CSV table of C-alpha atoms and ligand atoms in Angstrom, one decimal:
chain,number,residue,atom,x,y,z
A,1,MET,CA,-5.4,27.3,-25.9
A,2,ASP,CA,-3.1,30.2,-26.9
A,3,LEU,CA,0.1,28.3,-26.4
A,4,ALA,CA,2.1,31.0,-28.3
A,5,PHE,CA,1.0,33.6,-25.7
A,6,ASP,CA,1.9,31.2,-22.9
A,7,ARG,CA,5.4,30.7,-24.4
A,8,GLN,CA,5.9,34.4,-24.8
A,9,HIS,CA,4.5,35.9,-21.6
A,10,ILE,CA,3.9,33.3,-18.9
A,11,TRP,CA,6.6,32.0,-16.5
A,12,HIS,CA,6.3,28.4,-15.4
A,13,PRO,CA,8.2,27.0,-12.5
A,14,TYR,CA,12.0,27.2,-13.0
A,15,THR,CA,11.8,28.1,-16.7
A,16,SER,CA,13.6,30.4,-19.1
A,17,THR,CA,12.0,33.1,-21.3
A,18,LEU,CA,14.9,32.5,-23.7
A,19,THR,CA,14.3,28.8,-24.3
A,20,PRO,CA,10.8,28.0,-23.1
A,21,LEU,CA,10.1,24.3,-23.1
A,22,THR,CA,6.9,22.7,-24.2
A,23,CYS,CA,3.9,23.1,-21.9
A,24,TYR,CA,1.0,20.7,-22.3
A,25,PRO,CA,-2.5,22.2,-22.2
A,26,VAL,CA,-4.6,20.4,-19.6
A,27,SER,CA,-8.3,21.1,-19.8
A,28,HIS,CA,-9.8,19.0,-17.1
A,29,SER,CA,-9.0,16.2,-14.7
A,30,GLN,CA,-10.8,13.2,-13.1
A,31,GLY,CA,-9.7,10.6,-10.7
A,32,VAL,CA,-6.1,9.7,-11.6
A,33,TYR,CA,-6.4,11.2,-15.1
A,34,LEU,CA,-5.3,14.5,-16.5
A,35,TYR,CA,-7.0,15.3,-19.8
A,36,LEU,CA,-5.2,17.3,-22.5
A,37,GLU,CA,-7.1,19.8,-24.7
A,38,ASP,CA,-7.3,17.1,-27.4
A,39,GLU,CA,-8.8,14.6,-24.9
A,40,THR,CA,-5.6,12.6,-24.5
A,41,ALA,CA,-5.9,11.0,-21.1
A,42,LEU,CA,-2.7,10.9,-19.0
A,43,VAL,CA,-2.3,8.8,-15.9
A,44,ASP,CA,-1.0,11.2,-13.3
A,45,GLY,CA,2.1,10.0,-11.5
A,46,MET,CA,2.8,13.2,-9.7
A,47,SER,CA,-0.4,14.0,-7.7
A,48,SER,CA,0.4,17.6,-8.8
A,49,TRP,CA,3.5,17.7,-6.7
A,50,TRP,CA,2.4,15.5,-3.7
A,51,SER,CA,-1.0,17.3,-3.3
A,52,ALA,CA,-3.8,15.5,-5.1
A,53,ILE,CA,-3.8,12.5,-2.9
A,54,HIS,CA,-7.5,11.5,-3.3
A,55,GLY,CA,-7.5,12.1,-7.1
A,56,TYR,CA,-9.0,14.9,-9.1
A,57,ASN,CA,-12.6,16.2,-9.2
A,58,HIS,CA,-13.4,14.4,-6.0
A,59,PRO,CA,-17.2,14.5,-5.3
A,60,GLU,CA,-16.8,15.2,-1.5
A,61,LEU,CA,-14.1,17.9,-2.0
A,62,ASN,CA,-16.2,19.5,-4.7
A,63,GLN,CA,-19.2,19.5,-2.5
A,64,ALA,CA,-17.3,21.1,0.4
A,65,ALA,CA,-16.0,23.8,-2.0
A,66,HIS,CA,-19.5,24.5,-3.4
A,67,ASP,CA,-21.2,24.6,0.0
A,68,GLN,CA,-18.6,27.0,1.3
A,69,ILE,CA,-18.4,29.3,-1.7
A,70,ASN,CA,-22.1,29.8,-1.4
A,71,LYS,CA,-21.7,31.0,2.2
A,72,MET,CA,-18.5,32.9,2.2
A,73,SER,CA,-15.3,32.4,0.1
A,74,HIS,CA,-13.2,34.7,2.2
A,75,VAL,CA,-13.1,36.9,5.2
A,76,MET,CA,-10.2,38.5,7.1
A,77,PHE,CA,-8.9,36.5,10.1
A,78,GLY,CA,-7.9,39.4,12.2
A,79,GLY,CA,-10.5,39.7,15.0
A,80,ILE,CA,-12.8,37.3,13.1
A,81,THR,CA,-13.1,33.5,13.2
A,82,HIS,CA,-15.3,31.0,11.3
A,83,GLN,CA,-16.4,27.4,11.4
A,84,PRO,CA,-14.2,26.1,8.5
A,85,ALA,CA,-11.0,27.3,10.4
A,86,ILE,CA,-12.2,25.8,13.7
A,87,ASP,CA,-13.1,22.5,12.0
A,88,VAL,CA,-9.8,22.1,10.1
A,89,CYS,CA,-7.7,23.0,13.2
A,90,LYS,CA,-9.6,20.6,15.4
A,91,LYS,CA,-9.1,17.8,12.9
A,92,LEU,CA,-5.4,18.6,12.5
A,93,LEU,CA,-4.7,18.6,16.2
A,94,ALA,CA,-6.6,15.3,16.6
A,95,ILE,CA,-4.2,13.5,14.1
A,96,ALA,CA,-0.9,15.4,14.6
A,97,PRO,CA,1.7,14.4,17.2
A,98,ASN,CA,-0.2,14.9,20.5
A,99,ASN,CA,2.3,17.5,22.0
A,100,LEU,CA,1.2,20.0,19.4
A,101,GLN,CA,-1.5,22.4,20.5
A,102,HIS,CA,-1.5,25.6,18.5
A,103,VAL,CA,-2.1,26.0,14.8
A,104,PHE,CA,-1.0,28.9,12.5
A,105,LEU,CA,-2.7,28.8,9.1
A,106,ALA,CA,-1.0,30.4,6.1
A,107,ASP,CA,-1.2,30.2,2.4
A,108,SER,CA,1.7,28.1,1.1
A,109,GLY,CA,4.4,25.7,2.2
A,110,SER,CA,7.2,28.2,2.0
A,111,VAL,CA,5.3,30.6,4.2
A,112,ALA,CA,4.7,27.7,6.7
A,113,VAL,CA,8.4,27.3,6.8
A,114,GLU,CA,9.0,31.1,7.2
A,115,VAL,CA,6.5,31.0,10.1
A,116,SER,CA,8.3,28.1,11.8
A,117,LEU,CA,11.7,29.8,11.6
A,118,LYS,CA,10.2,33.1,12.9
A,119,MET,CA,8.6,31.1,15.8
A,120,ALA,CA,12.0,29.7,16.8
A,121,LEU,CA,13.7,33.1,16.6
A,122,GLN,CA,11.0,34.8,18.7
A,123,TYR,CA,11.1,31.9,21.1
A,124,TRP,CA,14.8,32.5,21.9
A,125,HIS,CA,14.4,36.3,21.9
A,126,ALA,CA,11.7,35.9,24.5
A,127,LYS,CA,14.1,33.9,26.6
A,128,GLY,CA,16.6,36.7,26.4
A,129,GLU,CA,19.0,34.8,24.2
A,130,SER,CA,20.3,36.0,20.8
A,131,ARG,CA,20.2,32.9,18.5
A,132,SER,CA,20.0,33.4,14.8
A,133,LYS,CA,21.4,30.2,13.2
A,134,PHE,CA,19.6,27.1,12.0
A,135,LEU,CA,21.1,23.6,11.6
A,136,THR,CA,19.8,21.6,8.7
A,137,LEU,CA,20.8,18.9,6.2
A,138,ARG,CA,22.4,18.9,2.8
A,139,HIS,CA,20.0,17.9,0.0
A,140,GLY,CA,17.1,19.4,1.9
A,141,TYR,CA,14.3,21.5,0.3
A,142,HIS,CA,12.1,23.9,2.3
A,143,GLY,CA,10.7,26.3,-0.3
A,144,ASP,CA,11.6,29.2,-2.5
A,145,THR,CA,11.1,32.2,-0.3
A,146,PHE,CA,14.3,33.6,1.2
A,147,ALA,CA,14.4,32.2,4.7
A,148,ALA,CA,13.1,28.8,3.4
A,149,MET,CA,15.7,28.9,0.7
A,150,SER,CA,18.5,29.7,3.2
A,151,VAL,CA,17.9,26.3,4.8
A,152,THR,CA,17.6,24.5,1.4
A,153,ASP,CA,20.6,22.8,-0.1
A,154,PRO,CA,23.1,25.6,-1.0
A,155,ASP,CA,24.1,24.1,-4.3
A,156,ASN,CA,20.7,23.0,-5.6
A,157,SER,CA,19.2,26.4,-4.7
A,158,MET,CA,22.3,28.3,-5.9
A,159,HIS,CA,23.0,30.3,-2.8
A,160,ASN,CA,25.8,32.0,-4.7
A,161,LEU,CA,23.3,34.1,-6.6
A,162,TYR,CA,22.1,35.8,-3.4
A,163,LYS,CA,25.4,36.3,-1.6
A,164,GLY,CA,25.3,39.2,0.8
A,165,PHE,CA,21.6,38.9,1.1
A,166,LEU,CA,20.8,35.3,2.1
A,167,PRO,CA,21.5,34.4,5.7
A,168,GLN,CA,24.1,31.7,6.2
A,169,HIS,CA,23.1,28.6,8.1
A,170,ILE,CA,24.8,25.4,9.1
A,171,PHE,CA,24.5,22.3,6.9
A,172,ALA,CA,25.2,18.8,8.1
A,173,GLN,CA,25.8,15.9,5.8
A,174,SER,CA,22.5,14.2,4.8
A,175,PRO,CA,22.1,10.6,5.9
A,176,GLN,CA,23.7,8.0,3.5
A,177,GLY,CA,21.9,4.9,4.7
A,178,GLY,CA,18.6,4.1,3.1
A,179,PHE,CA,15.3,3.4,4.8
A,180,TRP,CA,15.5,-0.4,4.3
A,181,GLN,CA,19.2,-0.7,4.9
A,182,PRO,CA,20.8,-1.6,8.2
A,183,TRP,CA,21.5,1.5,10.4
A,184,ASP,CA,25.1,2.7,10.3
A,185,GLU,CA,26.1,4.5,13.4
A,186,SER,CA,28.6,6.8,11.6
A,187,ASP,CA,25.7,8.3,9.6
A,188,ILE,CA,25.0,10.7,12.5
A,189,ASP,CA,28.6,11.7,13.1
A,190,ASP,CA,28.6,14.9,11.1
A,191,PHE,CA,25.3,16.1,12.5
A,192,ARG,CA,26.5,15.3,16.0
A,193,GLU,CA,29.7,17.3,15.5
A,194,LYS,CA,27.9,20.3,14.0
A,195,ILE,CA,25.3,20.5,16.7
A,196,ALA,CA,28.0,20.2,19.4
A,197,GLN,CA,30.0,22.9,17.8
A,198,HIS,CA,27.2,25.4,17.1
A,199,HIS,CA,24.4,24.7,19.6
A,200,SER,CA,24.8,27.9,21.6
A,201,GLN,CA,24.0,29.9,18.4
A,202,LEU,CA,21.2,27.7,17.1
A,203,ALA,CA,17.6,28.7,17.2
A,204,ALA,CA,16.5,25.3,15.9
A,205,VAL,CA,17.2,22.3,13.8
A,206,ILE,CA,15.0,22.1,10.7
A,207,LEU,CA,14.7,19.1,8.4
A,208,GLU,CA,12.4,16.9,6.3
A,209,PRO,CA,11.7,13.7,8.3
A,210,ILE,CA,12.6,10.3,6.5
A,211,VAL,CA,12.1,11.6,2.9
A,212,GLN,CA,14.2,14.5,1.5
A,213,GLY,CA,12.0,15.6,-1.4
A,214,ALA,CA,12.8,18.1,-4.1
A,215,GLY,CA,16.5,18.3,-2.9
A,216,GLY,CA,17.2,14.7,-4.1
A,217,MET,CA,14.4,12.3,-3.3
A,218,ARG,CA,16.4,10.6,-0.6
A,219,ILE,CA,14.7,8.2,1.7
A,220,TYR,CA,16.7,7.7,4.9
A,221,HIS,CA,16.8,5.5,8.0
A,222,PRO,CA,14.4,6.3,10.9
A,223,GLU,CA,17.2,5.9,13.4
A,224,PHE,CA,18.8,9.1,12.0
A,225,LEU,CA,15.7,11.0,13.0
A,226,ARG,CA,15.6,9.4,16.4
A,227,ARG,CA,19.2,10.5,17.0
A,228,VAL,CA,18.4,14.0,15.8
A,229,ARG,CA,15.6,14.2,18.3
A,230,GLN,CA,17.8,12.9,21.1
A,231,LEU,CA,20.6,15.4,20.3
A,232,CYS,CA,18.0,18.3,20.2
A,233,ASP,CA,16.9,17.3,23.6
A,234,GLU,CA,20.4,16.9,24.9
A,235,TYR,CA,21.2,20.5,23.8
A,236,ASN,CA,17.8,21.9,24.6
A,237,LEU,CA,17.1,22.8,21.0
A,238,LEU,CA,13.8,23.1,19.1
A,239,LEU,CA,13.2,20.6,16.3
A,240,ILE,CA,11.2,21.8,13.3
A,241,LEU,CA,9.9,19.0,11.1
A,242,ASP,CA,8.9,20.0,7.5
A,243,GLU,CA,6.2,17.4,6.6
A,244,ILE,CA,4.9,19.6,3.7
A,245,ALA,CA,5.7,16.8,1.3
A,246,THR,CA,5.5,13.7,3.6
A,247,GLY,CA,2.4,14.6,5.6
A,248,PHE,CA,-1.0,12.9,5.3
A,249,GLY,CA,0.0,9.3,4.6
A,250,ARG,CA,2.4,9.6,1.7
A,251,THR,CA,5.1,7.5,3.4
A,252,GLY,CA,2.8,4.9,4.8
A,253,LYS,CA,2.4,6.6,8.2
A,254,LEU,CA,0.1,9.6,8.6
A,255,PHE,CA,3.2,11.7,9.4
A,256,ALA,CA,6.7,10.5,8.5
A,257,CYS,CA,8.0,11.3,12.0
A,258,GLU,CA,5.9,8.3,13.2
A,259,HIS,CA,8.4,6.0,11.5
A,260,ALA,CA,10.9,7.1,14.2
A,261,GLU,CA,8.3,7.6,16.9
A,262,VAL,CA,9.5,11.2,17.5
A,263,GLN,CA,7.6,14.4,18.0
A,264,PRO,CA,8.6,17.8,16.7
A,265,ASP,CA,8.4,21.1,18.6
A,266,ILE,CA,7.1,22.7,15.4
A,267,LEU,CA,5.5,20.9,12.4
A,268,CYS,CA,5.0,22.4,8.9
A,269,LEU,CA,2.2,21.1,6.8
A,270,GLY,CA,1.0,22.0,3.3
A,271,LYS,CA,0.7,20.4,-0.2
A,272,ALA,CA,-1.8,17.6,0.4
A,273,LEU,CA,-3.6,19.5,3.2
A,274,THR,CA,-6.5,20.5,0.8
A,275,GLY,CA,-6.2,17.3,-1.2
A,276,GLY,CA,-4.6,19.4,-3.9
A,277,TYR,CA,-7.6,21.7,-4.4
A,278,MET,CA,-6.1,25.0,-3.4
A,279,THR,CA,-3.2,26.5,-1.5
A,280,LEU,CA,-3.2,26.2,2.3
A,281,SER,CA,-0.6,25.5,4.9
A,282,ALA,CA,-0.3,25.1,8.6
A,283,THR,CA,2.4,25.4,11.2
A,284,LEU,CA,1.7,23.6,14.5
A,285,THR,CA,3.5,24.0,17.7
A,286,THR,CA,3.5,23.2,21.4
A,287,LYS,CA,1.9,25.2,24.2
A,288,LYS,CA,5.4,25.8,25.6
A,289,VAL,CA,6.7,27.4,22.3
A,290,ALA,CA,3.5,29.4,21.7
A,291,ASP,CA,3.4,30.8,25.2
A,292,THR,CA,7.1,31.6,25.3
A,293,VAL,CA,6.9,33.4,22.0
A,294,CYS,CA,3.9,35.4,23.1
A,295,GLY,CA,5.4,36.2,26.5
A,296,GLY,CA,8.3,38.0,24.8
A,297,GLU,CA,8.8,41.7,23.9
A,298,ALA,CA,6.3,41.7,20.9
A,299,GLY,CA,3.6,40.1,23.1
A,300,CYS,CA,2.3,38.1,20.1
A,301,PHE,CA,3.5,36.1,17.2
A,302,MET,CA,4.5,38.6,14.5
A,303,HIS,CA,2.8,37.2,11.4
A,304,GLY,CA,-0.6,37.6,9.7
A,305,PRO,CA,-1.1,37.1,6.0
A,306,THR,CA,-4.0,38.7,4.2
A,307,PHE,CA,-5.5,35.3,3.2
A,308,MET,CA,-4.8,33.6,6.5
A,309,GLY,CA,-7.3,30.9,7.3
A,310,ASN,CA,-9.1,31.3,4.0
A,311,PRO,CA,-12.6,29.7,4.6
A,312,LEU,CA,-12.8,28.1,1.2
A,313,ALA,CA,-9.4,26.4,1.6
A,314,CYS,CA,-10.2,25.4,5.2
A,315,ALA,CA,-13.6,23.9,4.2
A,316,VAL,CA,-11.9,21.8,1.5
A,317,ALA,CA,-9.1,20.8,3.8
A,318,SER,CA,-11.6,19.8,6.4
A,319,ALA,CA,-13.3,17.5,3.9
A,320,SER,CA,-10.0,16.1,2.9
A,321,LEU,CA,-9.2,15.3,6.5
A,322,ASP,CA,-12.5,13.5,6.7
A,323,ILE,CA,-11.5,11.3,3.8
A,324,ILE,CA,-8.2,10.6,5.6
A,325,ALA,CA,-10.1,9.9,8.9
A,326,SER,CA,-11.9,7.1,7.0
A,327,GLY,CA,-8.5,5.3,7.1
A,328,LYS,CA,-8.7,4.0,3.6
A,329,TRP,CA,-5.4,5.7,2.7
A,330,LYS,CA,-3.5,3.2,4.8
A,331,GLN,CA,-4.4,0.2,2.7
A,332,GLN,CA,-4.1,2.2,-0.5
A,333,VAL,CA,-0.6,3.4,0.3
A,334,GLN,CA,0.4,0.0,1.5
A,335,GLN,CA,-0.8,-1.5,-1.8
A,336,ILE,CA,1.3,1.0,-3.8
A,337,GLU,CA,4.3,0.3,-1.6
A,338,SER,CA,3.9,-3.5,-2.2
A,339,PHE,CA,3.7,-2.8,-5.9
A,340,PHE,CA,6.9,-0.8,-5.8
A,341,ALA,CA,8.7,-3.4,-3.7
A,342,LYS,CA,7.9,-6.0,-6.3
A,343,GLU,CA,8.0,-4.2,-9.6
A,344,LEU,CA,10.0,-1.0,-9.2
A,345,VAL,CA,13.1,-2.7,-7.7
A,346,LYS,CA,13.4,-4.7,-11.0
A,347,PHE,CA,14.5,-1.5,-12.7
A,348,GLU,CA,17.9,-1.8,-11.0
A,349,ALA,CA,18.7,-4.2,-13.8
A,350,PHE,CA,18.7,-1.3,-16.3
A,351,GLU,CA,22.1,0.0,-17.3
A,352,GLN,CA,20.9,3.6,-17.0
A,353,VAL,CA,19.7,3.0,-13.4
A,354,LYS,CA,22.0,3.8,-10.5
A,355,GLN,CA,19.5,3.1,-7.7
A,356,VAL,CA,15.8,2.4,-7.0
A,357,ARG,CA,14.3,3.8,-3.8
A,358,TYR,CA,10.7,3.5,-2.5
A,359,LEU,CA,8.6,4.1,0.6
A,360,GLY,CA,4.9,4.2,0.9
A,361,ALA,CA,3.5,5.8,-2.3
A,362,ILE,CA,6.8,7.3,-3.3
A,363,GLY,CA,8.9,5.5,-6.0
A,364,VAL,CA,12.3,6.9,-7.2
A,365,ILE,CA,14.7,5.9,-9.9
A,366,GLU,CA,18.0,7.6,-9.8
A,367,THR,CA,19.7,7.4,-13.2
A,368,HIS,CA,23.4,7.7,-14.2
A,369,HIS,CA,22.7,10.6,-16.6
A,370,SER,CA,20.4,13.6,-16.3
A,371,VAL,CA,17.2,13.5,-18.3
A,372,ASN,CA,16.6,15.5,-21.5
A,373,MET,CA,13.4,17.1,-20.2
A,374,GLU,CA,11.9,18.0,-23.6
A,375,ILE,CA,12.4,14.5,-25.0
A,376,ILE,CA,11.5,12.4,-22.0
A,377,GLN,CA,8.4,14.5,-21.3
A,378,ALA,CA,7.1,14.1,-24.9
A,379,LEU,CA,7.7,10.4,-24.7
A,380,PHE,CA,5.8,10.1,-21.4
A,381,VAL,CA,2.8,12.0,-22.8
A,382,GLU,CA,2.9,9.9,-26.0
A,383,LEU,CA,2.7,6.8,-23.7
A,384,GLY,CA,-0.3,8.3,-21.8
A,385,VAL,CA,1.3,9.2,-18.5
A,386,TRP,CA,2.3,12.4,-16.6
A,387,ILE,CA,5.7,12.1,-15.0
A,388,ARG,CA,8.0,15.1,-14.5
A,389,PRO,CA,11.5,14.0,-13.7
A,390,PHE,CA,14.3,16.4,-12.8
A,391,GLY,CA,18.1,16.0,-13.1
A,392,ARG,CA,18.9,12.4,-12.6
A,393,LEU,CA,15.7,11.5,-10.9
A,394,ILE,CA,12.6,9.9,-12.4
A,395,TYR,CA,10.1,9.6,-9.6
A,396,ILE,CA,6.4,9.0,-9.0
A,397,MET,CA,4.1,9.7,-6.1
A,398,PRO,CA,0.7,8.8,-7.6
A,399,PRO,CA,-2.7,9.6,-6.0
A,400,TYR,CA,-3.6,7.1,-3.3
A,401,ILE,CA,-6.5,5.9,-5.4
A,402,SER,CA,-4.2,4.6,-8.1
A,403,GLN,CA,-5.0,1.0,-9.1
A,404,PRO,CA,-2.4,-1.7,-10.4
A,405,GLU,CA,-3.4,-0.9,-14.0
A,406,HIS,CA,-2.5,2.8,-13.5
A,407,LEU,CA,0.8,1.9,-11.7
A,408,ASN,CA,1.6,-0.6,-14.5
A,409,LYS,CA,1.1,2.1,-17.1
A,410,LEU,CA,3.4,4.4,-15.2
A,411,LEU,CA,6.1,1.8,-14.9
A,412,THR,CA,5.8,0.7,-18.5
A,413,ALA,CA,6.3,4.2,-19.6
A,414,ILE,CA,9.4,4.6,-17.4
A,415,LYS,CA,10.8,1.3,-18.8
A,416,SER,CA,10.4,2.8,-22.4
A,417,ALA,CA,12.2,5.9,-21.3
A,418,LEU,CA,15.1,3.9,-19.8
A,419,ASN,CA,15.4,2.1,-23.1
A,420,THR,CA,15.5,5.3,-25.1
A,421,PRO,CA,19.0,6.8,-25.1
A,422,GLU,CA,17.8,10.1,-26.4
A,423,CYS,CA,15.9,10.7,-23.1
A,424,PHE,CA,19.2,11.2,-21.4
A,425,ASN,CA,22.1,13.7,-21.7
A,426,GLN,CA,25.2,11.6,-22.2
B,501,PLP,C1,7.0,21.9,-1.6
B,501,PLP,C2,7.7,22.0,-0.3
B,501,PLP,C3,7.8,23.2,0.4
B,501,PLP,C4,7.3,24.5,-0.2
B,501,PLP,O1,5.9,24.6,-0.4
B,501,PLP,P1,5.3,25.6,-1.4
B,501,PLP,O2,3.8,25.4,-1.2
B,501,PLP,O3,5.8,25.2,-2.8
B,501,PLP,O4,5.7,27.0,-1.0
B,501,PLP,C5,8.5,23.2,1.6
B,501,PLP,N1,9.0,22.1,2.1
B,501,PLP,C6,8.9,20.9,1.5
B,501,PLP,C7,9.4,19.7,2.1
B,501,PLP,C8,8.3,20.8,0.2
B,501,PLP,O5,8.2,19.7,-0.4
């Protein structure tokens, strides 16, 4: 591959044109393995950012893609419908919290979040109330487009760069108590104060249930989410849950909100929806929200991307939901969680390690010092794994099909990195 061209001309996520870091040329992938151009096999610890849950080059997903592309890869969704969209929406509604009845399909997670925020704004507008603020949590992540970014952690997403343009929302302290720790009632205090103070201006509360992903890989107590739902009910506010990272079994439940037995008014899904094959997202809502939105001045929900409901993506998503419906994920994720509970927690003994956190098929090591990306990435590749840490977080969310041998390989590599001082900025 022409890596020099890549370095000179192609932007990768959050990278600099001045000091481009090494990019590894991947030529194909199979099961839990990514293969470099020189045939080096890497055990994937990232599931391509939460998405490739069933592993790569999956025969059933491949078949669904082939079958659909031979019929129709795309058609506009305005005034037209098709079987793959009907199939995927039926399957989504069958597994989602049962109060959700309407599905809006879009093309990425960030857009699903934009759609959820617009639904909440239109909902209040239709009720004749002007409400334009959202309440969310520190350390959250909801995407890179502007509205999504405006409810993402202000420091992590550098809101100061967009001053005067980015809308200002309200941020409550993120929960401090971990998933496995005893619930501490004071954890909800700041959220309760903020909602009491601002509720008349709020269009909705938006947050990631149980696991805050890219904003810090924090795994919090289900009681916090239960309290949030209660407070939203008390103040008659909509609750938007962003399950783009946590959805489809990653946390050990099909949806993370099930840990707290709460239902959202609006649910955002993406990432693993197509099993990591292509980009597709969905925003689900209740009949009440949908009908209120559509009863307003606009008479409809004001959104409609060109590639909305792309048949190829829907067909693959539908096949992925069939694999999920087989129920195997539950045991697979449980096995990964047991492995983390036994093996990952041992890493707390390392001097470099501040805290170990895990839930379902998510394992997180928070270190004292930030990683040197170039050095740690090279070491991981040398050791035959693909793990991409950020800041002070080395984390893995492997495909559900990962076996103990693969998990061992990932953990052995992390152990080597923790024992290599050069991997960390002192
Ligand atoms: C990744 C992510 C998004 C954004 O999804 P994209 O497909 O990258 O736009 C939004 N919310 C959460 C919780 C995510 O993890």
